[in-house]
GROMACS .gro file of N, CA, C and O in nm:
model
  276
    1MET      N    1   1.714   1.056  -0.977
    1MET     CA    2   1.695   0.994  -0.848
    1MET      C    3   1.629   0.858  -0.870
    1MET      O    4   1.539   0.844  -0.951
    2THR      N    5   1.674   0.757  -0.797
    2THR     CA    6   1.620   0.622  -0.804
    2THR      C    7   1.567   0.583  -0.667
    2THR      O    8   1.630   0.611  -0.566
    3THR      N    9   1.453   0.515  -0.664
    3THR     CA   10   1.395   0.468  -0.539
    3THR      C   11   1.411   0.318  -0.530
    3THR      O   12   1.382   0.247  -0.626
    4VAL      N   13   1.459   0.270  -0.415
    4VAL     CA   14   1.473   0.127  -0.391
    4VAL      C   15   1.415   0.095  -0.254
    4VAL      O   16   1.412   0.179  -0.166
    5THR      N   17   1.369  -0.027  -0.239
    5THR     CA   18   1.321  -0.075  -0.109
    5THR      C   19   1.423  -0.174  -0.056
    5THR      O   20   1.467  -0.263  -0.129
    6VAL      N   21   1.458  -0.156   0.070
    6VAL     CA   22   1.562  -0.239   0.131
    6VAL      C   23   1.506  -0.300   0.259
    6VAL      O   24   1.443  -0.231   0.339
    7ASP      N   25   1.527  -0.430   0.279
    7ASP     CA   26   1.494  -0.495   0.406
    7ASP      C   27   1.617  -0.491   0.494
    7ASP      O   28   1.723  -0.543   0.457
    8ILE      N   29   1.604  -0.431   0.611
    8ILE     CA   30   1.715  -0.421   0.705
    8ILE      C   31   1.722  -0.550   0.786
    8ILE      O   32   1.629  -0.583   0.859
    9ILE      N   33   1.830  -0.622   0.772
    9ILE     CA   34   1.848  -0.750   0.842
    9ILE      C   35   1.928  -0.730   0.970
    9ILE      O   36   1.907  -0.799   1.069
   10ASN      N   37   2.019  -0.634   0.968
   10ASN     CA   38   2.107  -0.611   1.082
   10ASN      C   39   2.103  -0.462   1.115
   10ASN      O   40   2.107  -0.377   1.024
   11GLU      N   41   2.095  -0.428   1.243
   11GLU     CA   42   2.089  -0.288   1.285
   11GLU      C   43   2.210  -0.207   1.240
   11GLU      O   44   2.203  -0.086   1.225
   12LYS      N   45   2.324  -0.274   1.218
   12LYS     CA   46   2.443  -0.204   1.170
   12LYS      C   47   2.416  -0.142   1.032
   12LYS      O   48   2.467  -0.034   1.000
   13ALA      N   49   2.336  -0.209   0.953
   13ALA     CA   50   2.302  -0.157   0.820
   13ALA      C   51   2.222  -0.028   0.833
   13ALA      O   52   2.243   0.067   0.756
   14MET      N   53   2.132  -0.022   0.931
   14MET     CA   54   2.054   0.100   0.951
   14MET      C   55   2.144   0.215   0.991
   14MET      O   56   2.128   0.327   0.945
   15LYS      N   57   2.242   0.187   1.075
   15LYS     CA   58   2.338   0.291   1.116
   15LYS      C   59   2.416   0.342   0.994
   15LYS      O   60   2.437   0.463   0.979
   16LEU      N   61   2.456   0.252   0.906
   16LEU     CA   62   2.528   0.293   0.785
   16LEU      C   63   2.439   0.382   0.696
   16LEU      O   64   2.485   0.482   0.641
   17LEU      N   65   2.313   0.344   0.685
   17LEU     CA   66   2.221   0.425   0.605
   17LEU      C   67   2.204   0.564   0.666
   17LEU      O   68   2.201   0.665   0.595
   18GLU      N   69   2.193   0.570   0.798
   18GLU     CA   70   2.181   0.700   0.865
   18GLU      C   71   2.306   0.784   0.843
   18GLU      O   72   2.297   0.906   0.823
   19ASP      N   73   2.423   0.721   0.847
   19ASP     CA   74   2.547   0.794   0.821
   19ASP      C   75   2.551   0.848   0.678
   19ASP      O   76   2.593   0.962   0.656
   20MET      N   77   2.507   0.769   0.583
   20MET     CA   78   2.503   0.816   0.443
   20MET      C   79   2.404   0.930   0.427
   20MET      O   80   2.426   1.022   0.349
   21GLU      N   81   2.295   0.924   0.505
   21GLU     CA   82   2.199   1.034   0.499
   21GLU      C   83   2.260   1.162   0.554
   21GLU      O   84   2.240   1.271   0.498
   22LEU      N   85   2.338   1.152   0.662
   22LEU     CA   86   2.407   1.269   0.718
   22LEU      C   87   2.505   1.329   0.618
   22LEU      O   88   2.524   1.451   0.615
   23LEU      N   89   2.566   1.245   0.537
   23LEU     CA   90   2.657   1.293   0.433
   23LEU      C   91   2.583   1.345   0.310
   23LEU      O   92   2.644   1.386   0.212
   24GLN      N   93   2.450   1.342   0.316
   24GLN     CA   94   2.362   1.386   0.207
   24GLN      C   95   2.385   1.307   0.079
   24GLN      O   96   2.381   1.360  -0.032
   25LEU      N   97   2.412   1.178   0.097
   25LEU     CA   98   2.426   1.088  -0.017
   25LEU      C   99   2.293   1.023  -0.053
   25LEU      O  100   2.266   0.992  -0.169
   26ILE      N  101   2.212   1.000   0.050
   26ILE     CA  102   2.081   0.937   0.032
   26ILE      C  103   1.979   1.005   0.122
   26ILE      O  104   2.014   1.082   0.211
   27ARG      N  105   1.853   0.976   0.098
   27ARG     CA  106   1.744   1.020   0.184
   27ARG      C  107   1.670   0.895   0.230
   27ARG      O  108   1.629   0.814   0.147
   28VAL      N  109   1.653   0.878   0.359
   28VAL     CA  110   1.590   0.758   0.415
   28VAL      C  111   1.445   0.790   0.449
   28VAL      O  112   1.416   0.889   0.518
   29HIS      N  113   1.355   0.708   0.399
   29HIS     CA  114   1.213   0.715   0.434
   29HIS      C  115   1.179   0.584   0.503
   29HIS      O  116   1.201   0.477   0.445
   30THR      N  117   1.128   0.590   0.622
   30THR     CA  118   1.092   0.467   0.691
   30THR      C  119   0.941   0.448   0.685
   30THR      O  120   0.865   0.543   0.690
   31GLU      N  121   0.899   0.324   0.670
   31GLU     CA  122   0.757   0.291   0.674
   31GLU      C  123   0.744   0.152   0.734
   31GLU      O  124   0.833   0.069   0.721
   32THR      N  125   0.632   0.130   0.796
   32THR     CA  126   0.610   0.000   0.858
   32THR      C  127   0.568  -0.101   0.752
   32THR      O  128   0.519  -0.065   0.646
   33LYS      N  129   0.585  -0.227   0.784
   33LYS     CA  130   0.547  -0.334   0.692
   33LYS      C  131   0.397  -0.327   0.661
   33LYS      O  132   0.355  -0.347   0.549
   34GLU      N  133   0.316  -0.297   0.764
   34GLU     CA  134   0.171  -0.290   0.747
   34GLU      C  135   0.136  -0.183   0.644
   34GLU      O  136   0.053  -0.203   0.557
   35TYR      N  137   0.199  -0.065   0.654
   35TYR     CA  138   0.171   0.043   0.560
   35TYR      C  139   0.212   0.001   0.419
   35TYR      O  140   0.141   0.025   0.324
   36SER      N  141   0.325  -0.061   0.409
   36SER     CA  142   0.373  -0.105   0.279
   36SER      C  143   0.275  -0.203   0.215
   36SER      O  144   0.243  -0.193   0.097
   37ASN      N  145   0.226  -0.299   0.292
   37ASN     CA  146   0.130  -0.395   0.240
   37ASN      C  147   0.000  -0.326   0.202
   37ASN      O  148  -0.062  -0.361   0.103
   38ASN      N  149  -0.041  -0.227   0.281
   38ASN     CA  150  -0.163  -0.155   0.251
   38ASN      C  151  -0.150  -0.080   0.120
   38ASN      O  152  -0.242  -0.077   0.039
   39LYS      N  153  -0.034  -0.021   0.098
   39LYS     CA  154  -0.010   0.053  -0.025
   39LYS      C  155  -0.018  -0.040  -0.146
   39LYS      O  156  -0.076  -0.005  -0.248
   40ASN      N  157   0.039  -0.160  -0.134
   40ASN     CA  158   0.032  -0.257  -0.244
   40ASN      C  159  -0.111  -0.298  -0.269
   40ASN      O  160  -0.152  -0.318  -0.383
   41TRP      N  161  -0.190  -0.313  -0.164
   41TRP     CA  162  -0.329  -0.352  -0.177
   41TRP      C  163  -0.407  -0.243  -0.251
   41TRP      O  164  -0.485  -0.272  -0.341
   42ILE      N  165  -0.381  -0.119  -0.217
   42ILE     CA  166  -0.449  -0.008  -0.283
   42ILE      C  167  -0.414  -0.006  -0.431
   42ILE      O  168  -0.502   0.008  -0.517
   43ALA      N  169  -0.287  -0.020  -0.463
   43ALA     CA  170  -0.245  -0.018  -0.604
   43ALA      C  171  -0.306  -0.135  -0.680
   43ALA      O  172  -0.343  -0.121  -0.797
   44LYS      N  173  -0.319  -0.249  -0.616
   44LYS     CA  174  -0.372  -0.368  -0.681
   44LYS      C  175  -0.518  -0.349  -0.723
   44LYS      O  176  -0.558  -0.390  -0.830
   45TYR      N  177  -0.597  -0.285  -0.637
   45TYR     CA  178  -0.740  -0.274  -0.662
   45TYR      C  179  -0.785  -0.136  -0.709
   45TYR      O  180  -0.903  -0.115  -0.733
   46LYS      N  181  -0.693  -0.044  -0.724
   46LYS     CA  182  -0.729   0.090  -0.768
   46LYS      C  183  -0.794   0.083  -0.906
   46LYS      O  184  -0.741   0.022  -0.998
   47GLY      N  185  -0.910   0.140  -0.918
   47GLY     CA  186  -0.982   0.142  -1.045
   47GLY      C  187  -1.062   0.016  -1.071
   47GLY      O  188  -1.124   0.004  -1.176
   48ALA      N  189  -1.064  -0.078  -0.977
   48ALA     CA  190  -1.137  -0.203  -0.998
   48ALA      C  191  -1.288  -0.180  -0.998
   48ALA      O  192  -1.361  -0.253  -1.063
   49MET      N  193  -1.332  -0.079  -0.925
   49MET     CA  194  -1.474  -0.048  -0.921
   49MET      C  195  -1.498   0.086  -0.989
   49MET      O  196  -1.422   0.180  -0.972
   50THR      N  197  -1.605   0.091  -1.065
   50THR     CA  198  -1.640   0.216  -1.130
   50THR      C  199  -1.755   0.280  -1.053
   50THR      O  200  -1.831   0.213  -0.985
   51LYS      N  201  -1.767   0.411  -1.065
   51LYS     CA  202  -1.878   0.481  -0.999
   51LYS      C  203  -2.006   0.441  -1.068
   51LYS      O  204  -2.015   0.438  -1.191
   52GLN      N  205  -2.107   0.408  -0.986
   52GLN     CA  206  -2.237   0.369  -1.039
   52GLN      C  207  -2.345   0.442  -0.959
   52GLN      O  208  -2.326   0.470  -0.841
   53PRO      N  209  -2.460   0.466  -1.023
   53PRO     CA  210  -2.570   0.527  -0.948
   53PRO      C  211  -2.617   0.432  -0.838
   53PRO      O  212  -2.613   0.310  -0.853
   54LEU      N  213  -2.661   0.487  -0.727
   54LEU     CA  214  -2.704   0.408  -0.612
   54LEU      C  215  -2.813   0.306  -0.646
   54LEU      O  216  -2.804   0.191  -0.603
   55PRO      N  217  -2.916   0.343  -0.725
   55PRO     CA  218  -3.019   0.242  -0.758
   55PRO      C  219  -2.961   0.121  -0.833
   55PRO      O  220  -3.003   0.008  -0.813
   56GLU      N  221  -2.860   0.144  -0.915
   56GLU     CA  222  -2.797   0.034  -0.988
   56GLU      C  223  -2.722  -0.059  -0.893
   56GLU      O  224  -2.727  -0.181  -0.905
   57VAL      N  225  -2.652   0.000  -0.795
   57VAL     CA  226  -2.581  -0.080  -0.696
   57VAL      C  227  -2.681  -0.160  -0.613
   57VAL      O  228  -2.661  -0.279  -0.588
   58ASP      N  229  -2.790  -0.097  -0.572
   58ASP     CA  230  -2.893  -0.167  -0.495
   58ASP      C  231  -2.951  -0.283  -0.574
   58ASP      O  232  -2.974  -0.391  -0.519
   59ALA      N  233  -2.973  -0.264  -0.703
   59ALA     CA  234  -3.027  -0.372  -0.787
   59ALA      C  235  -2.929  -0.488  -0.796
   59ALA      O  236  -2.970  -0.606  -0.789
   60GLN      N  237  -2.801  -0.458  -0.808
   60GLN     CA  238  -2.700  -0.564  -0.815
   60GLN      C  239  -2.693  -0.640  -0.682
   60GLN      O  240  -2.682  -0.763  -0.682
   61LEU      N  241  -2.700  -0.568  -0.571
   61LEU     CA  242  -2.698  -0.634  -0.440
   61LEU      C  243  -2.820  -0.722  -0.422
   61LEU      O  244  -2.810  -0.834  -0.371
   62LYS      N  245  -2.937  -0.674  -0.464
   62LYS     CA  246  -3.059  -0.754  -0.452
   62LYS      C  247  -3.047  -0.881  -0.536
   62LYS      O  248  -3.082  -0.991  -0.491
   63GLU      N  249  -2.992  -0.868  -0.655
   63GLU     CA  250  -2.973  -0.984  -0.742
   63GLU      C  251  -2.879  -1.087  -0.678
   63GLU      O  252  -2.905  -1.207  -0.682
   64LEU      N  253  -2.771  -1.039  -0.617
   64LEU     CA  254  -2.677  -1.129  -0.549
   64LEU      C  255  -2.743  -1.200  -0.430
   64LEU      O  256  -2.728  -1.320  -0.411
   65ARG      N  257  -2.819  -1.123  -0.352
   65ARG     CA  258  -2.885  -1.181  -0.235
   65ARG      C  259  -2.990  -1.285  -0.276
   65ARG      O  260  -3.005  -1.387  -0.212
   66ASP      N  261  -3.063  -1.254  -0.382
   66ASP     CA  262  -3.165  -1.348  -0.431
   66ASP      C  263  -3.100  -1.479  -0.481
   66ASP      O  264  -3.160  -1.584  -0.472
   67GLY      N  265  -2.979  -1.470  -0.530
   67GLY     CA  266  -2.908  -1.588  -0.578
   67GLY      C  267  -2.868  -1.682  -0.465
   67GLY      O  268  -2.847  -1.802  -0.487
   68TRP      N  269  -2.857  -1.631  -0.343
   68TRP     CA  270  -2.820  -1.714  -0.229
   68TRP      C  271  -2.938  -1.794  -0.176
   68TRP      O  272  -2.920  -1.891  -0.106
   69GLU      N  273  -3.059  -1.751  -0.206
   69GLU     CA  274  -3.178  -1.818  -0.152
   69GLU      C  275  -3.225  -1.932  -0.237
   69GLU      O  276  -3.188  -1.962  -0.341
   0.00000   0.00000   0.00000
């Protein structure tokens, strides 16, 4: 099985996809643009932060705040 993302430009294309789904040639999953962008954002930053003890995070925040003054 292969997954592809398709931008529907014309509603006729959506009808064709639905017909192919009825023939059990493909499976259509719909998602909104916002969800798609959110998913990309999650993948981009996943693992960017590591778990740290709370006192360590507080110390880093204090250091950052002190740098602004």
